[in-house]
Amino acid sequence: MKKWILPIFLLASVSVWSQQSATITAPVTVTVSDTSSIANIHNTFLPNYKSRKILIAGIHTAAYTGTLLLLSQAWYKDYPKTAFHTFDDSKEWLQVDKVGHAWTAYNIAKYSTETWEWAGFPHKKAVMLGGLSSLGYQTILETLDAHSAEWGWSWSDMAANAAGVSLYCLQEWGWQEQRIQFKFSSHPSTYSGDVKNRTEDLFGKSFQERLLKDYNSQTYWMSFNLKSFAKQSQLPAWLNIAIGYGAQGLYGGFENTAYGKDGSVTFDRRDIPRLRQWYFSPDIDFTKIKTRKPLVRTMLSLLNMLKMPAPALEFSNGKVKGHFLYF
């Protein structure tokens, strides 16, 4: 996930703002006697959708340009630039990073769509614009990778990006709702000895770095809203069942080894198995919790990016393990 997560929070912030302001900025007709301050706000703050379209297009452009400039200085500047080249990382990190790509693309599409819809586009067109905005941003990042000696253009990354966008857009076009939500959770992992030194080199030392970089601590979830698939049932509207995927024992992209500049082995823990992990757990669709407060409603929407900590069953290495509370 790493650098791809930045635009989610930028667009999510804009989405929250637009949903909040929607309660006071929707165009209305004011009669002569309607002189309340709220009515005046209605008619003076972005009174037409053309202004909103210009604003949202500008915010997208500024957010993406700013993020790319930031990354070019903070992420790419320490690595030599090369001609366009490809890199096959489809088997790296047991594909946890690929699922992270899809999760990021899904959420960028979601929040981008909400801003375009607030700007006045019909829902289906807003979904298309949101999907294209997400895929376009990811493609630009992939192009930067393609000109960096450290990475390269990854077709598997692009496939994951397209999968995340498709999961969002197809549900909106087909069901007009997200019956299957893409969520994320993370738990702290502790290391010792040579493994600790290796993970600090790979994933960093701070909580923030570990949250985004430590693939051993990340789990991605497909969270299914039961009521949306069984409309006539008496099930609570907020009840979800989630299937998660993660991994353990990852201390290198392809294998648990590292080499110095002279080719010598600096880390070799091929004795530690690299394991895929599958999870089954209850979850909550926070968007189905009823509230009349716009701020609470939008915060619940943001919270829906994350999987609620809950009991879970883990399936890994041919064994089943229960967790009283899994993050």
PDB file of C-alpha atoms in Angstrom, residues 69-314:
ATOM      1  CA  LEU A  69       5.288  16.325  -6.259  1.00  0.00           C
ATOM      2  CA  LEU A  70       5.566  15.237  -2.642  1.00  0.00           C
ATOM      3  CA  LEU A  71       6.294  11.663  -3.636  1.00  0.00           C
ATOM      4  CA  SER A  72       8.861  12.704  -6.228  1.00  0.00           C
ATOM      5  CA  GLN A  73      10.805  14.434  -3.465  1.00  0.00           C
ATOM      6  CA  ALA A  74      10.185  12.097  -0.548  1.00  0.00           C
ATOM      7  CA  TRP A  75      10.006   8.740  -2.315  1.00  0.00           C
ATOM      8  CA  TYR A  76      11.792   8.708  -5.683  1.00  0.00           C
ATOM      9  CA  LYS A  77      14.601  11.257  -5.378  1.00  0.00           C
ATOM     10  CA  ASP A  78      17.047   8.822  -3.707  1.00  0.00           C
ATOM     11  CA  TYR A  79      16.840   6.316  -6.568  1.00  0.00           C
ATOM     12  CA  PRO A  80      18.360   6.653 -10.039  1.00  0.00           C
ATOM     13  CA  LYS A  81      16.004   7.371 -12.911  1.00  0.00           C
ATOM     14  CA  THR A  82      15.943   5.009 -15.888  1.00  0.00           C
ATOM     15  CA  ALA A  83      14.186   4.535 -19.185  1.00  0.00           C
ATOM     16  CA  PHE A  84      10.692   3.025 -19.068  1.00  0.00           C
ATOM     17  CA  HIS A  85      10.953  -0.614 -17.992  1.00  0.00           C
ATOM     18  CA  THR A  86       8.697  -3.301 -16.541  1.00  0.00           C
ATOM     19  CA  PHE A  87       9.081  -5.366 -13.391  1.00  0.00           C
ATOM     20  CA  ASP A  88       7.313  -8.643 -12.579  1.00  0.00           C
ATOM     21  CA  ASP A  89       6.424  -8.437  -8.901  1.00  0.00           C
ATOM     22  CA  SER A  90       3.278 -10.555  -9.168  1.00  0.00           C
ATOM     23  CA  LYS A  91       4.629 -13.079  -6.622  1.00  0.00           C
ATOM     24  CA  GLU A  92       6.060 -10.516  -4.218  1.00  0.00           C
ATOM     25  CA  TRP A  93       4.870 -10.396  -0.579  1.00  0.00           C
ATOM     26  CA  LEU A  94       2.459 -13.292  -1.242  1.00  0.00           C
ATOM     27  CA  GLN A  95       0.308 -10.722  -3.099  1.00  0.00           C
ATOM     28  CA  VAL A  96      -0.619  -8.823   0.079  1.00  0.00           C
ATOM     29  CA  ASP A  97       0.648  -5.635  -1.556  1.00  0.00           C
ATOM     30  CA  LYS A  98      -1.545  -6.315  -4.596  1.00  0.00           C
ATOM     31  CA  VAL A  99      -4.629  -6.541  -2.414  1.00  0.00           C
ATOM     32  CA  GLY A 100      -3.487  -3.245  -0.871  1.00  0.00           C
ATOM     33  CA  HIS A 101      -3.424  -1.704  -4.349  1.00  0.00           C
ATOM     34  CA  ALA A 102      -6.995  -2.860  -4.955  1.00  0.00           C
ATOM     35  CA  TRP A 103      -8.172  -1.530  -1.568  1.00  0.00           C
ATOM     36  CA  THR A 104      -6.622   1.857  -2.284  1.00  0.00           C
ATOM     37  CA  ALA A 105      -8.134   2.064  -5.791  1.00  0.00           C
ATOM     38  CA  TYR A 106     -11.557   1.078  -4.414  1.00  0.00           C
ATOM     39  CA  ASN A 107     -11.557   3.821  -1.780  1.00  0.00           C
ATOM     40  CA  ILE A 108     -10.194   6.534  -4.063  1.00  0.00           C
ATOM     41  CA  ALA A 109     -13.001   5.696  -6.509  1.00  0.00           C
ATOM     42  CA  LYS A 110     -15.570   5.834  -3.712  1.00  0.00           C
ATOM     43  CA  TYR A 111     -14.630   9.222  -2.297  1.00  0.00           C
ATOM     44  CA  SER A 112     -13.912  10.717  -5.693  1.00  0.00           C
ATOM     45  CA  THR A 113     -17.388   9.654  -6.844  1.00  0.00           C
ATOM     46  CA  GLU A 114     -19.003  11.361  -3.852  1.00  0.00           C
ATOM     47  CA  THR A 115     -17.288  14.647  -4.675  1.00  0.00           C
ATOM     48  CA  TRP A 116     -18.283  14.476  -8.362  1.00  0.00           C
ATOM     49  CA  GLU A 117     -21.871  13.711  -7.399  1.00  0.00           C
ATOM     50  CA  TRP A 118     -21.935  16.678  -5.044  1.00  0.00           C
ATOM     51  CA  ALA A 119     -20.703  18.754  -7.985  1.00  0.00           C
ATOM     52  CA  GLY A 120     -23.945  17.937  -9.814  1.00  0.00           C
ATOM     53  CA  PHE A 121     -23.148  14.984 -12.060  1.00  0.00           C
ATOM     54  CA  PRO A 122     -25.790  12.226 -12.327  1.00  0.00           C
ATOM     55  CA  HIS A 123     -24.892   9.246 -10.189  1.00  0.00           C
ATOM     56  CA  LYS A 124     -23.798   6.890 -12.964  1.00  0.00           C
ATOM     57  CA  LYS A 125     -21.609   9.553 -14.567  1.00  0.00           C
ATOM     58  CA  ALA A 126     -20.158  10.486 -11.168  1.00  0.00           C
ATOM     59  CA  VAL A 127     -19.261   6.824 -10.634  1.00  0.00           C
ATOM     60  CA  MET A 128     -17.522   6.748 -14.011  1.00  0.00           C
ATOM     61  CA  LEU A 129     -15.583   9.924 -13.186  1.00  0.00           C
ATOM     62  CA  GLY A 130     -14.659   8.556  -9.769  1.00  0.00           C
ATOM     63  CA  GLY A 131     -13.414   5.302 -11.268  1.00  0.00           C
ATOM     64  CA  LEU A 132     -11.415   7.080 -13.961  1.00  0.00           C
ATOM     65  CA  SER A 133      -9.953   9.484 -11.391  1.00  0.00           C
ATOM     66  CA  SER A 134      -8.777   6.572  -9.276  1.00  0.00           C
ATOM     67  CA  LEU A 135      -7.373   4.567 -12.157  1.00  0.00           C
ATOM     68  CA  GLY A 136      -5.738   7.639 -13.664  1.00  0.00           C
ATOM     69  CA  TYR A 137      -3.962   8.498 -10.439  1.00  0.00           C
ATOM     70  CA  GLN A 138      -2.693   4.949  -9.990  1.00  0.00           C
ATOM     71  CA  THR A 139      -1.496   4.871 -13.599  1.00  0.00           C
ATOM     72  CA  ILE A 140       0.548   8.037 -13.097  1.00  0.00           C
ATOM     73  CA  LEU A 141       2.178   6.508 -10.017  1.00  0.00           C
ATOM     74  CA  GLU A 142       2.929   3.339 -11.945  1.00  0.00           C
ATOM     75  CA  THR A 143       4.561   5.444 -14.652  1.00  0.00           C
ATOM     76  CA  LEU A 144       6.822   7.031 -12.020  1.00  0.00           C
ATOM     77  CA  ASP A 145       7.751   3.520 -10.885  1.00  0.00           C
ATOM     78  CA  ALA A 146       8.498   2.590 -14.498  1.00  0.00           C
ATOM     79  CA  HIS A 147      11.194   5.290 -14.648  1.00  0.00           C
ATOM     80  CA  SER A 148      12.787   4.403 -11.298  1.00  0.00           C
ATOM     81  CA  ALA A 149      15.679   1.939 -11.055  1.00  0.00           C
ATOM     82  CA  GLU A 150      14.261   0.619  -7.778  1.00  0.00           C
ATOM     83  CA  TRP A 151      10.948  -0.451  -9.258  1.00  0.00           C
ATOM     84  CA  GLY A 152       9.349  -0.676 -12.697  1.00  0.00           C
ATOM     85  CA  TRP A 153       5.999  -0.761 -14.437  1.00  0.00           C
ATOM     86  CA  SER A 154       4.019  -3.621 -12.908  1.00  0.00           C
ATOM     87  CA  TRP A 155       1.178  -5.155 -14.888  1.00  0.00           C
ATOM     88  CA  SER A 156       0.028  -6.991 -11.775  1.00  0.00           C
ATOM     89  CA  ASP A 157      -0.217  -3.666  -9.919  1.00  0.00           C
ATOM     90  CA  MET A 158      -2.362  -2.282 -12.727  1.00  0.00           C
ATOM     91  CA  ALA A 159      -4.566  -5.378 -12.678  1.00  0.00           C
ATOM     92  CA  ALA A 160      -5.069  -4.937  -8.929  1.00  0.00           C
ATOM     93  CA  ASN A 161      -5.895  -1.245  -9.415  1.00  0.00           C
ATOM     94  CA  ALA A 162      -8.468  -2.110 -12.073  1.00  0.00           C
ATOM     95  CA  ALA A 163      -9.969  -4.800  -9.832  1.00  0.00           C
ATOM     96  CA  GLY A 164     -10.471  -2.343  -6.968  1.00  0.00           C
ATOM     97  CA  VAL A 165     -12.083   0.266  -9.214  1.00  0.00           C
ATOM     98  CA  SER A 166     -14.298  -2.380 -10.824  1.00  0.00           C
ATOM     99  CA  LEU A 167     -15.487  -3.686  -7.460  1.00  0.00           C
ATOM    100  CA  TYR A 168     -16.759  -0.233  -6.586  1.00  0.00           C
ATOM    101  CA  CYS A 169     -18.142   0.868  -9.953  1.00  0.00           C
ATOM    102  CA  LEU A 170     -19.921  -2.347 -10.925  1.00  0.00           C
ATOM    103  CA  GLN A 171     -21.772  -2.458  -7.608  1.00  0.00           C
ATOM    104  CA  GLU A 172     -22.900   1.165  -7.957  1.00  0.00           C
ATOM    105  CA  TRP A 173     -24.050   0.646 -11.526  1.00  0.00           C
ATOM    106  CA  GLY A 174     -25.731  -2.690 -10.815  1.00  0.00           C
ATOM    107  CA  TRP A 175     -27.083  -2.360  -7.263  1.00  0.00           C
ATOM    108  CA  GLN A 176     -26.793   1.379  -6.524  1.00  0.00           C
ATOM    109  CA  GLU A 177     -25.133   0.391  -3.252  1.00  0.00           C
ATOM    110  CA  GLN A 178     -22.014  -1.288  -1.905  1.00  0.00           C
ATOM    111  CA  ARG A 179     -23.174  -4.711  -0.798  1.00  0.00           C
ATOM    112  CA  ILE A 180     -19.562  -5.924  -0.718  1.00  0.00           C
ATOM    113  CA  GLN A 181     -17.239  -3.460   0.969  1.00  0.00           C
ATOM    114  CA  PHE A 182     -13.445  -3.496   0.835  1.00  0.00           C
ATOM    115  CA  LYS A 183     -11.919  -2.953   4.277  1.00  0.00           C
ATOM    116  CA  PHE A 184      -8.561  -2.874   6.027  1.00  0.00           C
ATOM    117  CA  SER A 185      -7.247  -3.736   9.476  1.00  0.00           C
ATOM    118  CA  SER A 186      -3.835  -3.845  11.071  1.00  0.00           C
ATOM    119  CA  HIS A 187      -2.377  -5.186  14.303  1.00  0.00           C
ATOM    120  CA  PRO A 188       1.034  -4.523  15.903  1.00  0.00           C
ATOM    121  CA  SER A 189       3.650  -7.227  15.391  1.00  0.00           C
ATOM    122  CA  THR A 190       6.657  -7.729  17.658  1.00  0.00           C
ATOM    123  CA  TYR A 191      10.042  -8.979  16.444  1.00  0.00           C
ATOM    124  CA  SER A 192      13.339  -9.883  18.074  1.00  0.00           C
ATOM    125  CA  GLY A 193      16.962 -10.612  17.173  1.00  0.00           C
ATOM    126  CA  ASP A 194      18.030 -10.451  13.547  1.00  0.00           C
ATOM    127  CA  VAL A 195      14.388 -10.414  12.442  1.00  0.00           C
ATOM    128  CA  LYS A 196      13.824  -7.164  14.372  1.00  0.00           C
ATOM    129  CA  ASN A 197      16.772  -5.510  12.628  1.00  0.00           C
ATOM    130  CA  ARG A 198      15.495  -6.721   9.272  1.00  0.00           C
ATOM    131  CA  THR A 199      11.948  -5.459   9.836  1.00  0.00           C
ATOM    132  CA  GLU A 200      13.227  -2.059  10.936  1.00  0.00           C
ATOM    133  CA  ASP A 201      15.121  -1.801   7.654  1.00  0.00           C
ATOM    134  CA  LEU A 202      12.100  -2.950   5.647  1.00  0.00           C
ATOM    135  CA  PHE A 203       9.138  -1.472   7.476  1.00  0.00           C
ATOM    136  CA  GLY A 204      10.566   1.334   9.631  1.00  0.00           C
ATOM    137  CA  LYS A 205      10.369   1.848  13.376  1.00  0.00           C
ATOM    138  CA  SER A 206       7.439   4.201  13.944  1.00  0.00           C
ATOM    139  CA  PHE A 207       3.827   3.147  14.353  1.00  0.00           C
ATOM    140  CA  GLN A 208       2.819   5.061  11.228  1.00  0.00           C
ATOM    141  CA  GLU A 209       5.465   3.385   9.076  1.00  0.00           C
ATOM    142  CA  ARG A 210       4.609  -0.065  10.394  1.00  0.00           C
ATOM    143  CA  LEU A 211       0.904   0.530   9.801  1.00  0.00           C
ATOM    144  CA  LEU A 212       1.483   1.165   6.086  1.00  0.00           C
ATOM    145  CA  LYS A 213       4.504  -1.007   5.335  1.00  0.00           C
ATOM    146  CA  ASP A 214       4.436  -4.112   7.538  1.00  0.00           C
ATOM    147  CA  TYR A 215       2.715  -6.737   5.411  1.00  0.00           C
ATOM    148  CA  ASN A 216       2.822  -9.194   8.320  1.00  0.00           C
ATOM    149  CA  SER A 217       0.422  -6.930  10.220  1.00  0.00           C
ATOM    150  CA  GLN A 218      -2.075  -6.090   7.472  1.00  0.00           C
ATOM    151  CA  THR A 219      -5.354  -7.828   6.724  1.00  0.00           C
ATOM    152  CA  TYR A 220      -7.728  -6.949   3.888  1.00  0.00           C
ATOM    153  CA  TRP A 221     -11.396  -7.854   4.048  1.00  0.00           C
ATOM    154  CA  MET A 222     -14.339  -8.394   1.736  1.00  0.00           C
ATOM    155  CA  SER A 223     -17.240  -7.465   3.983  1.00  0.00           C
ATOM    156  CA  PHE A 224     -20.678  -8.682   2.836  1.00  0.00           C
ATOM    157  CA  ASN A 225     -23.806  -6.906   4.041  1.00  0.00           C
ATOM    158  CA  LEU A 226     -26.299  -9.704   4.721  1.00  0.00           C
ATOM    159  CA  LYS A 227     -29.466  -7.594   4.695  1.00  0.00           C
ATOM    160  CA  SER A 228     -28.717  -6.227   1.210  1.00  0.00           C
ATOM    161  CA  PHE A 229     -28.653  -9.782  -0.171  1.00  0.00           C
ATOM    162  CA  ALA A 230     -31.817 -10.793   1.721  1.00  0.00           C
ATOM    163  CA  LYS A 231     -34.060  -7.741   1.670  1.00  0.00           C
ATOM    164  CA  GLN A 232     -37.057  -9.487   3.236  1.00  0.00           C
ATOM    165  CA  SER A 233     -35.133 -10.956   6.154  1.00  0.00           C
ATOM    166  CA  GLN A 234     -35.257  -9.708   9.745  1.00  0.00           C
ATOM    167  CA  LEU A 235     -31.475  -9.374   9.894  1.00  0.00           C
ATOM    168  CA  PRO A 236     -30.083  -6.082  11.252  1.00  0.00           C
ATOM    169  CA  ALA A 237     -29.235  -3.721   8.393  1.00  0.00           C
ATOM    170  CA  TRP A 238     -25.752  -3.118   9.835  1.00  0.00           C
ATOM    171  CA  LEU A 239     -24.688  -6.783  10.125  1.00  0.00           C
ATOM    172  CA  ASN A 240     -21.865  -7.925   7.837  1.00  0.00           C
ATOM    173  CA  ILE A 241     -19.832 -11.102   7.441  1.00  0.00           C
ATOM    174  CA  ALA A 242     -16.231 -10.545   6.361  1.00  0.00           C
ATOM    175  CA  ILE A 243     -13.606 -12.746   4.713  1.00  0.00           C
ATOM    176  CA  GLY A 244     -10.040 -11.560   5.275  1.00  0.00           C
ATOM    177  CA  TYR A 245      -6.642 -12.217   3.745  1.00  0.00           C
ATOM    178  CA  GLY A 246      -3.184 -11.621   5.193  1.00  0.00           C
ATOM    179  CA  ALA A 247       0.209 -13.265   5.528  1.00  0.00           C
ATOM    180  CA  GLN A 248       2.942 -13.988   8.042  1.00  0.00           C
ATOM    181  CA  GLY A 249       6.675 -14.613   7.952  1.00  0.00           C
ATOM    182  CA  LEU A 250       7.412 -12.023   5.243  1.00  0.00           C
ATOM    183  CA  TYR A 251      10.917 -10.578   5.637  1.00  0.00           C
ATOM    184  CA  GLY A 252      11.613  -9.939   1.972  1.00  0.00           C
ATOM    185  CA  GLY A 253       9.630  -9.451  -1.195  1.00  0.00           C
ATOM    186  CA  PHE A 254      10.206 -12.887  -2.718  1.00  0.00           C
ATOM    187  CA  GLU A 255      12.117 -14.739   0.011  1.00  0.00           C
ATOM    188  CA  ASN A 256      13.446 -14.116   3.515  1.00  0.00           C
ATOM    189  CA  THR A 257      16.941 -13.104   2.448  1.00  0.00           C
ATOM    190  CA  ALA A 258      18.899  -9.883   1.948  1.00  0.00           C
ATOM    191  CA  TYR A 259      22.201  -9.108   0.279  1.00  0.00           C
ATOM    192  CA  GLY A 260      24.794  -6.364   0.632  1.00  0.00           C
ATOM    193  CA  LYS A 261      26.085  -4.216  -2.222  1.00  0.00           C
ATOM    194  CA  ASP A 262      28.975  -6.652  -2.680  1.00  0.00           C
ATOM    195  CA  GLY A 263      26.573  -9.574  -3.059  1.00  0.00           C
ATOM    196  CA  SER A 264      27.240 -11.044   0.370  1.00  0.00           C
ATOM    197  CA  VAL A 265      24.344 -12.449   2.398  1.00  0.00           C
ATOM    198  CA  THR A 266      23.334 -10.052   5.184  1.00  0.00           C
ATOM    199  CA  PHE A 267      20.125 -11.798   6.232  1.00  0.00           C
ATOM    200  CA  ASP A 268      18.990 -15.359   5.680  1.00  0.00           C
ATOM    201  CA  ARG A 269      15.913 -16.715   7.452  1.00  0.00           C
ATOM    202  CA  ARG A 270      14.562 -19.097   4.870  1.00  0.00           C
ATOM    203  CA  ASP A 271      13.825 -21.361   7.813  1.00  0.00           C
ATOM    204  CA  ILE A 272      10.835 -19.135   8.668  1.00  0.00           C
ATOM    205  CA  PRO A 273       7.794 -20.233   6.628  1.00  0.00           C
ATOM    206  CA  ARG A 274       5.954 -17.636   4.573  1.00  0.00           C
ATOM    207  CA  LEU A 275       2.273 -18.349   5.248  1.00  0.00           C
ATOM    208  CA  ARG A 276      -0.989 -17.151   3.733  1.00  0.00           C
ATOM    209  CA  GLN A 277      -3.746 -16.492   6.261  1.00  0.00           C
ATOM    210  CA  TRP A 278      -7.505 -16.467   5.713  1.00  0.00           C
ATOM    211  CA  TYR A 279     -10.039 -15.124   8.196  1.00  0.00           C
ATOM    212  CA  PHE A 280     -13.772 -15.294   8.818  1.00  0.00           C
ATOM    213  CA  SER A 281     -15.331 -12.710  11.119  1.00  0.00           C
ATOM    214  CA  PRO A 282     -18.487 -10.673  11.812  1.00  0.00           C
ATOM    215  CA  ASP A 283     -18.385  -7.002  10.899  1.00  0.00           C
ATOM    216  CA  ILE A 284     -20.453  -3.823  10.957  1.00  0.00           C
ATOM    217  CA  ASP A 285     -21.584  -1.679   8.036  1.00  0.00           C
ATOM    218  CA  PHE A 286     -21.255   1.683   9.739  1.00  0.00           C
ATOM    219  CA  THR A 287     -23.139   3.438   6.940  1.00  0.00           C
ATOM    220  CA  LYS A 288     -26.293   1.558   7.983  1.00  0.00           C
ATOM    221  CA  ILE A 289     -26.271   3.069  11.465  1.00  0.00           C
ATOM    222  CA  LYS A 290     -29.040   5.684  11.442  1.00  0.00           C
ATOM    223  CA  THR A 291     -28.280   9.215  12.575  1.00  0.00           C
ATOM    224  CA  ARG A 292     -29.671  12.643  11.769  1.00  0.00           C
ATOM    225  CA  LYS A 293     -26.350  14.383  12.375  1.00  0.00           C
ATOM    226  CA  PRO A 294     -24.474  14.984   9.089  1.00  0.00           C
ATOM    227  CA  LEU A 295     -21.056  15.033  10.775  1.00  0.00           C
ATOM    228  CA  VAL A 296     -21.674  11.698  12.482  1.00  0.00           C
ATOM    229  CA  ARG A 297     -22.973  10.235   9.217  1.00  0.00           C
ATOM    230  CA  THR A 298     -19.888  11.251   7.276  1.00  0.00           C
ATOM    231  CA  MET A 299     -17.534  10.050  10.018  1.00  0.00           C
ATOM    232  CA  LEU A 300     -19.275   6.669   9.966  1.00  0.00           C
ATOM    233  CA  SER A 301     -18.728   6.578   6.202  1.00  0.00           C
ATOM    234  CA  LEU A 302     -15.000   7.150   6.711  1.00  0.00           C
ATOM    235  CA  LEU A 303     -14.903   4.538   9.458  1.00  0.00           C
ATOM    236  CA  ASN A 304     -16.306   2.021   6.981  1.00  0.00           C
ATOM    237  CA  MET A 305     -12.889   1.813   5.299  1.00  0.00           C
ATOM    238  CA  LEU A 306     -11.746  -0.171   8.340  1.00  0.00           C
ATOM    239  CA  LYS A 307     -12.747  -3.595   9.598  1.00  0.00           C
ATOM    240  CA  MET A 308     -14.192  -3.545  13.108  1.00  0.00           C
ATOM    241  CA  PRO A 309     -12.142  -5.547  15.660  1.00  0.00           C
ATOM    242  CA  ALA A 310     -14.132  -8.710  16.366  1.00  0.00           C
ATOM    243  CA  PRO A 311     -13.764 -12.442  17.069  1.00  0.00           C
ATOM    244  CA  ALA A 312     -12.357 -14.300  14.072  1.00  0.00           C
ATOM    245  CA  LEU A 313     -11.435 -17.741  12.792  1.00  0.00           C
ATOM    246  CA  GLU A 314      -8.030 -18.020  11.124  1.00  0.00           C
TER     247      GLU A 314
END
